[in-house]
JSON list of C-alpha atoms and ligand atoms in Angstrom, two decimals:
[
{"chain": "A", "resi": 190, "resn": "MET", "atom": "CA", "xyz": [68.92, 82.61, 87.79]},
{"chain": "A", "resi": 191, "resn": "GLY", "atom": "CA", "xyz": [67.22, 85.94, 88.43]},
{"chain": "A", "resi": 192, "resn": "THR", "atom": "CA", "xyz": [68.41, 89.45, 87.93]},
{"chain": "A", "resi": 193, "resn": "VAL", "atom": "CA", "xyz": [71.56, 90.76, 89.60]},
{"chain": "A", "resi": 194, "resn": "GLU", "atom": "CA", "xyz": [71.03, 94.00, 91.50]},
{"chain": "A", "resi": 195, "resn": "ILE", "atom": "CA", "xyz": [74.05, 96.28, 91.47]},
{"chain": "A", "resi": 196, "resn": "ILE", "atom": "CA", "xyz": [73.85, 98.83, 94.26]},
{"chain": "A", "resi": 197, "resn": "GLY", "atom": "CA", "xyz": [75.62, 102.14, 93.84]},
{"chain": "A", "resi": 198, "resn": "PHE", "atom": "CA", "xyz": [75.78, 105.46, 92.04]},
{"chain": "A", "resi": 199, "resn": "ASP", "atom": "CA", "xyz": [76.60, 105.38, 88.33]},
{"chain": "A", "resi": 200, "resn": "ILE", "atom": "CA", "xyz": [79.35, 108.02, 88.64]},
{"chain": "A", "resi": 201, "resn": "SER", "atom": "CA", "xyz": [81.57, 105.49, 90.46]},
{"chain": "A", "resi": 202, "resn": "ASN", "atom": "CA", "xyz": [84.25, 103.85, 88.31]},
{"chain": "A", "resi": 203, "resn": "TRP", "atom": "CA", "xyz": [83.84, 100.69, 90.41]},
{"chain": "A", "resi": 204, "resn": "VAL", "atom": "CA", "xyz": [80.10, 100.58, 89.84]},
{"chain": "A", "resi": 205, "resn": "ARG", "atom": "CA", "xyz": [80.71, 101.09, 86.15]},
{"chain": "A", "resi": 206, "resn": "ALA", "atom": "CA", "xyz": [83.16, 98.17, 86.15]},
{"chain": "A", "resi": 207, "resn": "ALA", "atom": "CA", "xyz": [80.56, 95.92, 87.81]},
{"chain": "A", "resi": 208, "resn": "ARG", "atom": "CA", "xyz": [78.03, 96.95, 85.19]},
{"chain": "A", "resi": 209, "resn": "ILE", "atom": "CA", "xyz": [80.52, 96.23, 82.40]},
{"chain": "A", "resi": 210, "resn": "PHE", "atom": "CA", "xyz": [81.10, 92.73, 83.82]},
{"chain": "A", "resi": 211, "resn": "CYS", "atom": "CA", "xyz": [77.37, 92.04, 83.47]},
{"chain": "A", "resi": 212, "resn": "GLU", "atom": "CA", "xyz": [77.13, 93.68, 80.06]},
{"chain": "A", "resi": 213, "resn": "GLU", "atom": "CA", "xyz": [80.09, 91.73, 78.69]},
{"chain": "A", "resi": 214, "resn": "LYS", "atom": "CA", "xyz": [78.94, 88.44, 80.23]},
{"chain": "A", "resi": 215, "resn": "GLY", "atom": "CA", "xyz": [75.37, 88.97, 78.99]},
{"chain": "A", "resi": 216, "resn": "VAL", "atom": "CA", "xyz": [73.89, 88.91, 82.51]},
{"chain": "A", "resi": 217, "resn": "ASP", "atom": "CA", "xyz": [70.58, 90.65, 83.33]},
{"chain": "A", "resi": 218, "resn": "TYR", "atom": "CA", "xyz": [71.10, 93.32, 85.97]},
{"chain": "A", "resi": 219, "resn": "THR", "atom": "CA", "xyz": [69.55, 96.40, 87.43]},
{"chain": "A", "resi": 220, "resn": "LEU", "atom": "CA", "xyz": [71.37, 99.37, 88.91]},
{"chain": "A", "resi": 221, "resn": "THR", "atom": "CA", "xyz": [69.74, 100.71, 92.08]},
{"chain": "A", "resi": 222, "resn": "THR", "atom": "CA", "xyz": [70.78, 102.96, 94.94]},
{"chain": "A", "resi": 223, "resn": "ASN", "atom": "CA", "xyz": [68.79, 100.83, 97.43]},
{"chain": "A", "resi": 224, "resn": "GLY", "atom": "CA", "xyz": [67.21, 104.00, 98.80]},
{"chain": "A", "resi": 225, "resn": "MET", "atom": "CA", "xyz": [70.44, 106.03, 98.98]},
{"chain": "A", "resi": 226, "resn": "ASN", "atom": "CA", "xyz": [70.10, 109.61, 97.79]},
{"chain": "A", "resi": 227, "resn": "GLU", "atom": "CA", "xyz": [73.56, 110.99, 98.43]},
{"chain": "A", "resi": 228, "resn": "PHE", "atom": "CA", "xyz": [77.10, 109.76, 99.02]},
{"chain": "A", "resi": 229, "resn": "ALA", "atom": "CA", "xyz": [76.75, 110.13, 102.81]},
{"chain": "A", "resi": 230, "resn": "ASP", "atom": "CA", "xyz": [74.02, 107.46, 102.75]},
{"chain": "A", "resi": 231, "resn": "MET", "atom": "CA", "xyz": [76.72, 104.85, 102.04]},
{"chain": "A", "resi": 232, "resn": "LYS", "atom": "CA", "xyz": [77.62, 105.12, 105.73]},
{"chain": "A", "resi": 233, "resn": "GLY", "atom": "CA", "xyz": [74.01, 104.59, 106.84]},
{"chain": "A", "resi": 234, "resn": "GLU", "atom": "CA", "xyz": [72.74, 101.42, 108.55]},
{"chain": "A", "resi": 235, "resn": "THR", "atom": "CA", "xyz": [70.78, 100.20, 105.50]},
{"chain": "A", "resi": 236, "resn": "HIS", "atom": "CA", "xyz": [73.78, 100.25, 103.18]},
{"chain": "A", "resi": 237, "resn": "LEU", "atom": "CA", "xyz": [76.22, 98.99, 105.83]},
{"chain": "A", "resi": 238, "resn": "GLN", "atom": "CA", "xyz": [74.19, 95.78, 105.93]},
{"chain": "A", "resi": 239, "resn": "LEU", "atom": "CA", "xyz": [75.18, 95.20, 102.30]},
{"chain": "A", "resi": 240, "resn": "HIS", "atom": "CA", "xyz": [78.67, 96.70, 102.38]},
{"chain": "A", "resi": 241, "resn": "PRO", "atom": "CA", "xyz": [80.14, 96.74, 105.89]},
{"chain": "A", "resi": 242, "resn": "PHE", "atom": "CA", "xyz": [82.81, 99.24, 104.81]},
{"chain": "A", "resi": 243, "resn": "GLY", "atom": "CA", "xyz": [80.20, 101.68, 103.51]},
{"chain": "A", "resi": 244, "resn": "ARG", "atom": "CA", "xyz": [81.33, 101.82, 99.92]},
{"chain": "A", "resi": 245, "resn": "ILE", "atom": "CA", "xyz": [79.98, 100.97, 96.48]},
{"chain": "A", "resi": 246, "resn": "PRO", "atom": "CA", "xyz": [79.34, 98.72, 94.63]},
{"chain": "A", "resi": 247, "resn": "ALA", "atom": "CA", "xyz": [77.58, 95.88, 96.39]},
{"chain": "A", "resi": 248, "resn": "ILE", "atom": "CA", "xyz": [75.46, 93.30, 94.61]},
{"chain": "A", "resi": 249, "resn": "ARG", "atom": "CA", "xyz": [72.42, 91.29, 95.60]},
{"chain": "A", "resi": 250, "resn": "HIS", "atom": "CA", "xyz": [71.46, 88.14, 93.72]},
{"chain": "A", "resi": 251, "resn": "GLY", "atom": "CA", "xyz": [68.84, 86.00, 95.38]},
{"chain": "A", "resi": 252, "resn": "ASP", "atom": "CA", "xyz": [70.24, 85.28, 98.85]},
{"chain": "A", "resi": 253, "resn": "VAL", "atom": "CA", "xyz": [73.76, 86.28, 97.85]},
{"chain": "A", "resi": 254, "resn": "VAL", "atom": "CA", "xyz": [75.15, 89.68, 98.89]},
{"chain": "A", "resi": 255, "resn": "LEU", "atom": "CA", "xyz": [78.69, 90.60, 97.83]},
{"chain": "A", "resi": 256, "resn": "PHE", "atom": "CA", "xyz": [80.97, 93.62, 97.92]},
{"chain": "A", "resi": 257, "resn": "GLU", "atom": "CA", "xyz": [84.39, 94.40, 96.41]},
{"chain": "A", "resi": 258, "resn": "THR", "atom": "CA", "xyz": [84.49, 94.80, 92.66]},
{"chain": "A", "resi": 259, "resn": "LEU", "atom": "CA", "xyz": [86.94, 91.97, 91.95]},
{"chain": "A", "resi": 260, "resn": "ALA", "atom": "CA", "xyz": [84.87, 89.47, 93.95]},
{"chain": "A", "resi": 261, "resn": "ILE", "atom": "CA", "xyz": [81.78, 90.66, 92.07]},
{"chain": "A", "resi": 262, "resn": "GLY", "atom": "CA", "xyz": [83.63, 90.09, 88.80]},
{"chain": "A", "resi": 263, "resn": "HIS", "atom": "CA", "xyz": [84.55, 86.54, 89.73]},
{"chain": "A", "resi": 264, "resn": "TYR", "atom": "CA", "xyz": [80.97, 85.87, 90.83]},
{"chain": "A", "resi": 265, "resn": "ILE", "atom": "CA", "xyz": [79.54, 87.11, 87.53]},
{"chain": "A", "resi": 266, "resn": "ASP", "atom": "CA", "xyz": [82.11, 85.08, 85.63]},
{"chain": "A", "resi": 267, "resn": "ARG", "atom": "CA", "xyz": [81.66, 81.81, 87.52]},
{"chain": "A", "resi": 268, "resn": "MET", "atom": "CA", "xyz": [77.93, 81.77, 88.14]},
{"chain": "A", "resi": 269, "resn": "PHE", "atom": "CA", "xyz": [76.70, 82.57, 84.64]},
{"chain": "A", "resi": 270, "resn": "ASP", "atom": "CA", "xyz": [77.21, 81.28, 81.13]},
{"chain": "A", "resi": 271, "resn": "GLY", "atom": "CA", "xyz": [78.83, 83.58, 78.63]},
{"chain": "A", "resi": 272, "resn": "PRO", "atom": "CA", "xyz": [82.25, 84.73, 77.50]},
{"chain": "A", "resi": 273, "resn": "ARG", "atom": "CA", "xyz": [84.98, 84.09, 80.09]},
{"chain": "A", "resi": 274, "resn": "LEU", "atom": "CA", "xyz": [85.96, 87.28, 81.92]},
{"chain": "A", "resi": 275, "resn": "VAL", "atom": "CA", "xyz": [89.09, 85.63, 83.39]},
{"chain": "A", "resi": 276, "resn": "PRO", "atom": "CA", "xyz": [91.80, 84.36, 81.03]},
{"chain": "A", "resi": 277, "resn": "GLU", "atom": "CA", "xyz": [91.73, 80.59, 80.55]},
{"chain": "A", "resi": 278, "resn": "ASP", "atom": "CA", "xyz": [95.52, 80.36, 80.76]},
{"chain": "A", "resi": 279, "resn": "PRO", "atom": "CA", "xyz": [96.59, 80.07, 84.45]},
{"chain": "A", "resi": 280, "resn": "LEU", "atom": "CA", "xyz": [99.53, 82.46, 84.18]},
{"chain": "A", "resi": 281, "resn": "GLU", "atom": "CA", "xyz": [97.42, 85.04, 82.38]},
{"chain": "A", "resi": 282, "resn": "ALA", "atom": "CA", "xyz": [94.74, 84.62, 85.06]},
{"chain": "A", "resi": 283, "resn": "VAL", "atom": "CA", "xyz": [97.34, 85.36, 87.73]},
{"chain": "A", "resi": 284, "resn": "ARG", "atom": "CA", "xyz": [98.58, 88.35, 85.75]},
{"chain": "A", "resi": 285, "resn": "MET", "atom": "CA", "xyz": [95.01, 89.59, 85.64]},
{"chain": "A", "resi": 286, "resn": "GLU", "atom": "CA", "xyz": [94.90, 89.52, 89.46]},
{"chain": "A", "resi": 287, "resn": "GLN", "atom": "CA", "xyz": [98.21, 91.39, 89.49]},
{"chain": "A", "resi": 288, "resn": "TRP", "atom": "CA", "xyz": [96.82, 94.20, 87.32]},
{"chain": "A", "resi": 289, "resn": "VAL", "atom": "CA", "xyz": [93.58, 94.42, 89.29]},
{"chain": "A", "resi": 290, "resn": "SER", "atom": "CA", "xyz": [95.57, 94.69, 92.52]},
{"chain": "A", "resi": 291, "resn": "ALA", "atom": "CA", "xyz": [97.74, 97.43, 91.00]},
{"chain": "A", "resi": 292, "resn": "LEU", "atom": "CA", "xyz": [94.63, 99.29, 89.86]},
{"chain": "A", "resi": 293, "resn": "LEU", "atom": "CA", "xyz": [93.06, 99.00, 93.31]},
{"chain": "A", "resi": 294, "resn": "ASP", "atom": "CA", "xyz": [96.16, 100.26, 95.11]},
{"chain": "A", "resi": 295, "resn": "TYR", "atom": "CA", "xyz": [97.94, 102.59, 92.72]},
{"chain": "A", "resi": 296, "resn": "GLY", "atom": "CA", "xyz": [95.79, 103.54, 89.71]},
{"chain": "A", "resi": 297, "resn": "SER", "atom": "CA", "xyz": [92.75, 104.19, 91.81]},
{"chain": "A", "resi": 298, "resn": "ARG", "atom": "CA", "xyz": [94.62, 106.50, 94.18]},
{"chain": "A", "resi": 299, "resn": "SER", "atom": "CA", "xyz": [96.46, 108.53, 91.55]},
{"chain": "A", "resi": 300, "resn": "ILE", "atom": "CA", "xyz": [93.85, 108.71, 88.79]},
{"chain": "A", "resi": 301, "resn": "MET", "atom": "CA", "xyz": [90.66, 108.68, 90.83]},
{"chain": "A", "resi": 302, "resn": "GLY", "atom": "CA", "xyz": [91.38, 109.74, 94.43]},
{"chain": "A", "resi": 303, "resn": "ARG", "atom": "CA", "xyz": [93.94, 112.46, 93.79]},
{"chain": "A", "resi": 304, "resn": "CYS", "atom": "CA", "xyz": [92.60, 113.74, 90.47]},
{"chain": "A", "resi": 305, "resn": "VAL", "atom": "CA", "xyz": [89.11, 112.83, 89.14]},
{"chain": "A", "resi": 306, "resn": "VAL", "atom": "CA", "xyz": [87.45, 112.87, 92.58]},
{"chain": "A", "resi": 307, "resn": "GLN", "atom": "CA", "xyz": [89.10, 116.22, 93.29]},
{"chain": "A", "resi": 308, "resn": "TYR", "atom": "CA", "xyz": [87.24, 117.67, 90.30]},
{"chain": "A", "resi": 309, "resn": "VAL", "atom": "CA", "xyz": [83.93, 115.88, 90.93]},
{"chain": "A", "resi": 310, "resn": "LEU", "atom": "CA", "xyz": [83.43, 116.34, 94.68]},
{"chain": "A", "resi": 311, "resn": "PRO", "atom": "CA", "xyz": [83.54, 120.17, 94.70]},
{"chain": "A", "resi": 312, "resn": "GLN", "atom": "CA", "xyz": [80.54, 120.07, 92.33]},
{"chain": "A", "resi": 313, "resn": "PHE", "atom": "CA", "xyz": [78.58, 118.56, 95.23]},
{"chain": "A", "resi": 314, "resn": "THR", "atom": "CA", "xyz": [80.21, 120.24, 98.22]},
{"chain": "A", "resi": 315, "resn": "GLY", "atom": "CA", "xyz": [80.73, 123.71, 96.73]},
{"chain": "A", "resi": 316, "resn": "LYS", "atom": "CA", "xyz": [84.29, 123.68, 98.13]},
{"chain": "A", "resi": 317, "resn": "PRO", "atom": "CA", "xyz": [87.16, 124.94, 95.92]},
{"chain": "A", "resi": 318, "resn": "ILE", "atom": "CA", "xyz": [89.14, 122.45, 93.82]},
{"chain": "A", "resi": 319, "resn": "ASP", "atom": "CA", "xyz": [92.29, 121.26, 95.62]},
{"chain": "A", "resi": 320, "resn": "ARG", "atom": "CA", "xyz": [94.81, 122.30, 92.97]},
{"chain": "A", "resi": 321, "resn": "ALA", "atom": "CA", "xyz": [97.87, 121.22, 94.97]},
{"chain": "A", "resi": 322, "resn": "THR", "atom": "CA", "xyz": [96.60, 117.65, 95.33]},
{"chain": "A", "resi": 323, "resn": "ILE", "atom": "CA", "xyz": [95.81, 117.39, 91.62]},
{"chain": "A", "resi": 324, "resn": "ASP", "atom": "CA", "xyz": [99.12, 118.92, 90.54]},
{"chain": "A", "resi": 325, "resn": "ALA", "atom": "CA", "xyz": [101.05, 116.52, 92.77]},
{"chain": "A", "resi": 326, "resn": "ALA", "atom": "CA", "xyz": [99.14, 113.57, 91.30]},
{"chain": "A", "resi": 327, "resn": "ILE", "atom": "CA", "xyz": [99.93, 114.32, 87.63]},
{"chain": "A", "resi": 328, "resn": "PRO", "atom": "CA", "xyz": [103.47, 112.81, 87.56]},
{"chain": "A", "resi": 329, "resn": "ASP", "atom": "CA", "xyz": [102.16, 109.67, 89.30]},
{"chain": "A", "resi": 330, "resn": "ILE", "atom": "CA", "xyz": [99.26, 109.37, 86.86]},
{"chain": "A", "resi": 331, "resn": "ARG", "atom": "CA", "xyz": [101.68, 109.74, 83.96]},
{"chain": "A", "resi": 332, "resn": "ALA", "atom": "CA", "xyz": [103.95, 107.04, 85.44]},
{"chain": "A", "resi": 333, "resn": "HIS", "atom": "CA", "xyz": [101.06, 104.68, 86.17]},
{"chain": "A", "resi": 334, "resn": "LEU", "atom": "CA", "xyz": [99.56, 105.07, 82.69]},
{"chain": "A", "resi": 335, "resn": "ALA", "atom": "CA", "xyz": [103.01, 104.37, 81.24]},
{"chain": "A", "resi": 336, "resn": "VAL", "atom": "CA", "xyz": [103.11, 101.06, 83.13]},
{"chain": "A", "resi": 337, "resn": "PHE", "atom": "CA", "xyz": [99.79, 99.98, 81.63]},
{"chain": "A", "resi": 338, "resn": "ASP", "atom": "CA", "xyz": [100.90, 101.25, 78.25]},
{"chain": "A", "resi": 339, "resn": "ARG", "atom": "CA", "xyz": [103.95, 98.99, 78.35]},
{"chain": "A", "resi": 340, "resn": "ALA", "atom": "CA", "xyz": [101.86, 96.08, 79.64]},
{"chain": "A", "resi": 341, "resn": "LEU", "atom": "CA", "xyz": [99.48, 96.42, 76.71]},
{"chain": "A", "resi": 342, "resn": "ASP", "atom": "CA", "xyz": [102.52, 96.21, 74.42]},
{"chain": "A", "resi": 343, "resn": "GLY", "atom": "CA", "xyz": [100.60, 96.95, 71.22]},
{"chain": "A", "resi": 344, "resn": "ARG", "atom": "CA", "xyz": [97.70, 94.62, 72.10]},
{"chain": "A", "resi": 345, "resn": "THR", "atom": "CA", "xyz": [94.12, 95.87, 72.22]},
{"chain": "A", "resi": 346, "resn": "PHE", "atom": "CA", "xyz": [93.49, 94.53, 75.74]},
{"chain": "A", "resi": 347, "resn": "LEU", "atom": "CA", "xyz": [95.81, 93.33, 78.51]},
{"chain": "A", "resi": 348, "resn": "HIS", "atom": "CA", "xyz": [95.43, 89.66, 77.54]},
{"chain": "A", "resi": 349, "resn": "GLY", "atom": "CA", "xyz": [94.84, 89.89, 73.80]},
{"chain": "A", "resi": 350, "resn": "ASN", "atom": "CA", "xyz": [91.84, 90.76, 71.75]},
{"chain": "A", "resi": 351, "resn": "ARG", "atom": "CA", "xyz": [89.09, 90.17, 74.35]},
{"chain": "A", "resi": 352, "resn": "PRO", "atom": "CA", "xyz": [88.53, 92.33, 77.43]},
{"chain": "A", "resi": 353, "resn": "ARG", "atom": "CA", "xyz": [88.91, 90.67, 80.83]},
{"chain": "A", "resi": 354, "resn": "LEU", "atom": "CA", "xyz": [88.17, 91.86, 84.37]},
{"chain": "A", "resi": 355, "resn": "ASP", "atom": "CA", "xyz": [91.31, 94.00, 84.60]},
{"chain": "A", "resi": 356, "resn": "ASP", "atom": "CA", "xyz": [90.58, 95.79, 81.31]},
{"chain": "A", "resi": 357, "resn": "MET", "atom": "CA", "xyz": [87.03, 96.38, 82.52]},
{"chain": "A", "resi": 358, "resn": "ILE", "atom": "CA", "xyz": [88.35, 97.94, 85.73]},
{"chain": "A", "resi": 359, "resn": "LEU", "atom": "CA", "xyz": [91.03, 100.03, 83.97]},
{"chain": "A", "resi": 360, "resn": "MET", "atom": "CA", "xyz": [88.78, 101.52, 81.30]},
{"chain": "A", "resi": 361, "resn": "PRO", "atom": "CA", "xyz": [86.33, 103.37, 83.61]},
{"chain": "A", "resi": 362, "resn": "MET", "atom": "CA", "xyz": [89.28, 105.08, 85.34]},
{"chain": "A", "resi": 363, "resn": "VAL", "atom": "CA", "xyz": [90.77, 106.15, 82.00]},
{"chain": "A", "resi": 364, "resn": "ASP", "atom": "CA", "xyz": [87.40, 107.30, 80.69]},
{"chain": "A", "resi": 365, "resn": "ALA", "atom": "CA", "xyz": [86.74, 109.33, 83.85]},
{"chain": "A", "resi": 366, "resn": "LEU", "atom": "CA", "xyz": [90.19, 110.91, 83.58]},
{"chain": "A", "resi": 367, "resn": "VAL", "atom": "CA", "xyz": [89.62, 111.94, 79.96]},
{"chain": "A", "resi": 368, "resn": "THR", "atom": "CA", "xyz": [86.07, 113.18, 80.59]},
{"chain": "A", "resi": 369, "resn": "VAL", "atom": "CA", "xyz": [86.43, 114.95, 83.93]},
{"chain": "A", "resi": 370, "resn": "ALA", "atom": "CA", "xyz": [90.01, 116.26, 84.20]},
{"chain": "A", "resi": 371, "resn": "PRO", "atom": "CA", "xyz": [91.21, 119.00, 81.83]},
{"chain": "A", "resi": 372, "resn": "GLU", "atom": "CA", "xyz": [94.63, 117.31, 81.91]},
{"chain": "A", "resi": 373, "resn": "GLY", "atom": "CA", "xyz": [93.12, 113.91, 81.10]},
{"chain": "A", "resi": 374, "resn": "PRO", "atom": "CA", "xyz": [93.08, 113.88, 77.28]},
{"chain": "A", "resi": 375, "resn": "GLU", "atom": "CA", "xyz": [96.75, 114.83, 77.04]},
{"chain": "A", "resi": 376, "resn": "LEU", "atom": "CA", "xyz": [97.83, 112.37, 79.75]},
{"chain": "A", "resi": 377, "resn": "VAL", "atom": "CA", "xyz": [96.03, 109.49, 78.04]},
{"chain": "A", "resi": 378, "resn": "ALA", "atom": "CA", "xyz": [97.30, 110.52, 74.59]},
{"chain": "A", "resi": 379, "resn": "GLU", "atom": "CA", "xyz": [100.83, 110.10, 75.97]},
{"chain": "A", "resi": 380, "resn": "ALA", "atom": "CA", "xyz": [99.95, 106.41, 76.57]},
{"chain": "A", "resi": 381, "resn": "PRO", "atom": "CA", "xyz": [98.74, 105.37, 73.09]},
{"chain": "A", "resi": 382, "resn": "ASN", "atom": "CA", "xyz": [98.05, 101.74, 73.99]},
{"chain": "A", "resi": 383, "resn": "VAL", "atom": "CA", "xyz": [95.87, 102.88, 76.90]},
{"chain": "A", "resi": 384, "resn": "ALA", "atom": "CA", "xyz": [94.10, 105.33, 74.58]},
{"chain": "A", "resi": 385, "resn": "GLY", "atom": "CA", "xyz": [93.64, 102.40, 72.18]},
{"chain": "A", "resi": 386, "resn": "LEU", "atom": "CA", "xyz": [92.06, 100.27, 74.91]},
{"chain": "A", "resi": 387, "resn": "ARG", "atom": "CA", "xyz": [89.56, 103.04, 75.62]},
{"chain": "A", "resi": 388, "resn": "ALA", "atom": "CA", "xyz": [88.86, 103.42, 71.90]},
{"chain": "A", "resi": 389, "resn": "ALA", "atom": "CA", "xyz": [88.30, 99.66, 71.59]},
{"chain": "A", "resi": 390, "resn": "PHE", "atom": "CA", "xyz": [85.75, 99.79, 74.43]},
{"chain": "A", "resi": 391, "resn": "GLN", "atom": "CA", "xyz": [84.04, 102.67, 72.67]},
{"chain": "A", "resi": 392, "resn": "GLY", "atom": "CA", "xyz": [83.30, 100.17, 69.90]},
{"chain": "A", "resi": 393, "resn": "ARG", "atom": "CA", "xyz": [81.49, 97.87, 72.37]},
{"chain": "A", "resi": 394, "resn": "PRO", "atom": "CA", "xyz": [77.91, 98.15, 73.65]},
{"chain": "A", "resi": 395, "resn": "SER", "atom": "CA", "xyz": [79.12, 97.76, 77.26]},
{"chain": "A", "resi": 396, "resn": "TYR", "atom": "CA", "xyz": [80.83, 101.16, 77.05]},
{"chain": "A", "resi": 397, "resn": "HIS", "atom": "CA", "xyz": [77.77, 103.02, 75.84]},
{"chain": "A", "resi": 398, "resn": "ALA", "atom": "CA", "xyz": [75.33, 101.25, 78.18]},
{"chain": "A", "resi": 399, "resn": "THR", "atom": "CA", "xyz": [77.34, 102.33, 81.25]},
{"chain": "A", "resi": 400, "resn": "ILE", "atom": "CA", "xyz": [78.29, 105.95, 80.61]},
{"chain": "A", "resi": 401, "resn": "PRO", "atom": "CA", "xyz": [77.61, 107.87, 83.86]},
{"chain": "A", "resi": 402, "resn": "GLN", "atom": "CA", "xyz": [74.84, 110.48, 83.62]},
{"chain": "A", "resi": 403, "resn": "MET", "atom": "CA", "xyz": [77.28, 113.21, 84.61]},
{"chain": "A", "resi": 404, "resn": "PHE", "atom": "CA", "xyz": [79.53, 112.34, 81.66]},
{"chain": "A", "resi": 405, "resn": "ARG", "atom": "CA", "xyz": [76.57, 112.41, 79.26]},
{"chain": "A", "resi": 406, "resn": "LYS", "atom": "CA", "xyz": [75.73, 115.93, 80.45]},
{"chain": "A", "resi": 407, "resn": "ALA", "atom": "CA", "xyz": [79.38, 116.99, 80.05]},
{"chain": "A", "resi": 408, "resn": "ALA", "atom": "CA", "xyz": [79.53, 115.69, 76.44]},
{"chain": "B", "resi": 625, "resn": "LIG", "atom": "N1", "xyz": [87.87, 98.21, 97.01]},
{"chain": "B", "resi": 625, "resn": "LIG", "atom": "C1", "xyz": [86.55, 98.66, 96.64]},
{"chain": "B", "resi": 625, "resn": "LIG", "atom": "C2", "xyz": [86.60, 100.13, 96.29]},
{"chain": "B", "resi": 625, "resn": "LIG", "atom": "C3", "xyz": [85.22, 100.72, 96.21]},
{"chain": "B", "resi": 625, "resn": "LIG", "atom": "C4", "xyz": [85.24, 102.22, 96.39]},
{"chain": "B", "resi": 625, "resn": "LIG", "atom": "O1", "xyz": [86.22, 102.81, 96.90]},
{"chain": "B", "resi": 625, "resn": "LIG", "atom": "N2", "xyz": [84.16, 102.85, 95.98]},
{"chain": "B", "resi": 625, "resn": "LIG", "atom": "C5", "xyz": [84.04, 104.28, 96.15]},
{"chain": "B", "resi": 625, "resn": "LIG", "atom": "C6", "xyz": [83.16, 104.86, 95.06]},
{"chain": "B", "resi": 625, "resn": "LIG", "atom": "S1", "xyz": [84.03, 105.05, 93.56]},
{"chain": "B", "resi": 625, "resn": "LIG", "atom": "C7", "xyz": [83.35, 104.58, 97.45]},
{"chain": "B", "resi": 625, "resn": "LIG", "atom": "O2", "xyz": [82.44, 103.88, 97.82]},
{"chain": "B", "resi": 625, "resn": "LIG", "atom": "N3", "xyz": [83.76, 105.65, 98.14]},
{"chain": "B", "resi": 625, "resn": "LIG", "atom": "C8", "xyz": [83.15, 106.06, 99.35]},
{"chain": "B", "resi": 625, "resn": "LIG", "atom": "C9", "xyz": [84.15, 106.34, 100.44]},
{"chain": "B", "resi": 625, "resn": "LIG", "atom": "O3", "xyz": [85.36, 106.33, 100.15]},
{"chain": "B", "resi": 625, "resn": "LIG", "atom": "O4", "xyz": [83.72, 106.60, 101.55]},
{"chain": "B", "resi": 625, "resn": "LIG", "atom": "C10", "xyz": [86.03, 97.82, 95.46]},
{"chain": "B", "resi": 625, "resn": "LIG", "atom": "O5", "xyz": [86.85, 97.18, 94.80]},
{"chain": "B", "resi": 625, "resn": "LIG", "atom": "O6", "xyz": [84.82, 97.76, 95.22]}
]
């Protein structure tokens, strides 16, 4: 069916999730920036033709262009053979959508927007780290990780012993938090089931194949 082109920068947790979908499904893909050199290029005409909101990731597969990570996940799952990335059980499938929605709205804002991004962006802009924003985010991150910790309820992944789309979206956020934020390791250790999910991914090739370059340098 041809190779899937994932367009974006590897530092993005959403791009990493899209790559993990392909890795876990066994789908051939390439990661490109489609000519973008810096984050500002996401708002340029060329990229806006792929992603009208000027964000990443987008994918191109033959004539198909898609954006939004969840839609990309469903596309990878439905269009290719391989392990199911959506639970077979209808209620579990709906719960998966619930967790993805929560990650998009809440987890992404607390963990990524108000914490990880606040550490990463100054490395590119040279501006000082916004301590007040990060400090205010910590209680919310703790609360949000606790929700996922309870949801995991001693299981390896949110729906049992195989990762699904929501696990694959959660893990890159947790990994970025641990790797980038000095507070990250302690916050995640307080949520042992979430720490266990990350550890379980670390035993899978999809984790190692998708580590952002910046994280490799930090290790
Ligand atoms: N809802 C989008 C979120 C994508 C997103 O926010 N990506 C970030 C990179 S991690 C981005 O493009 N940020 C650029 C911006 O906010 O202008 C999805 O699910 O794909």
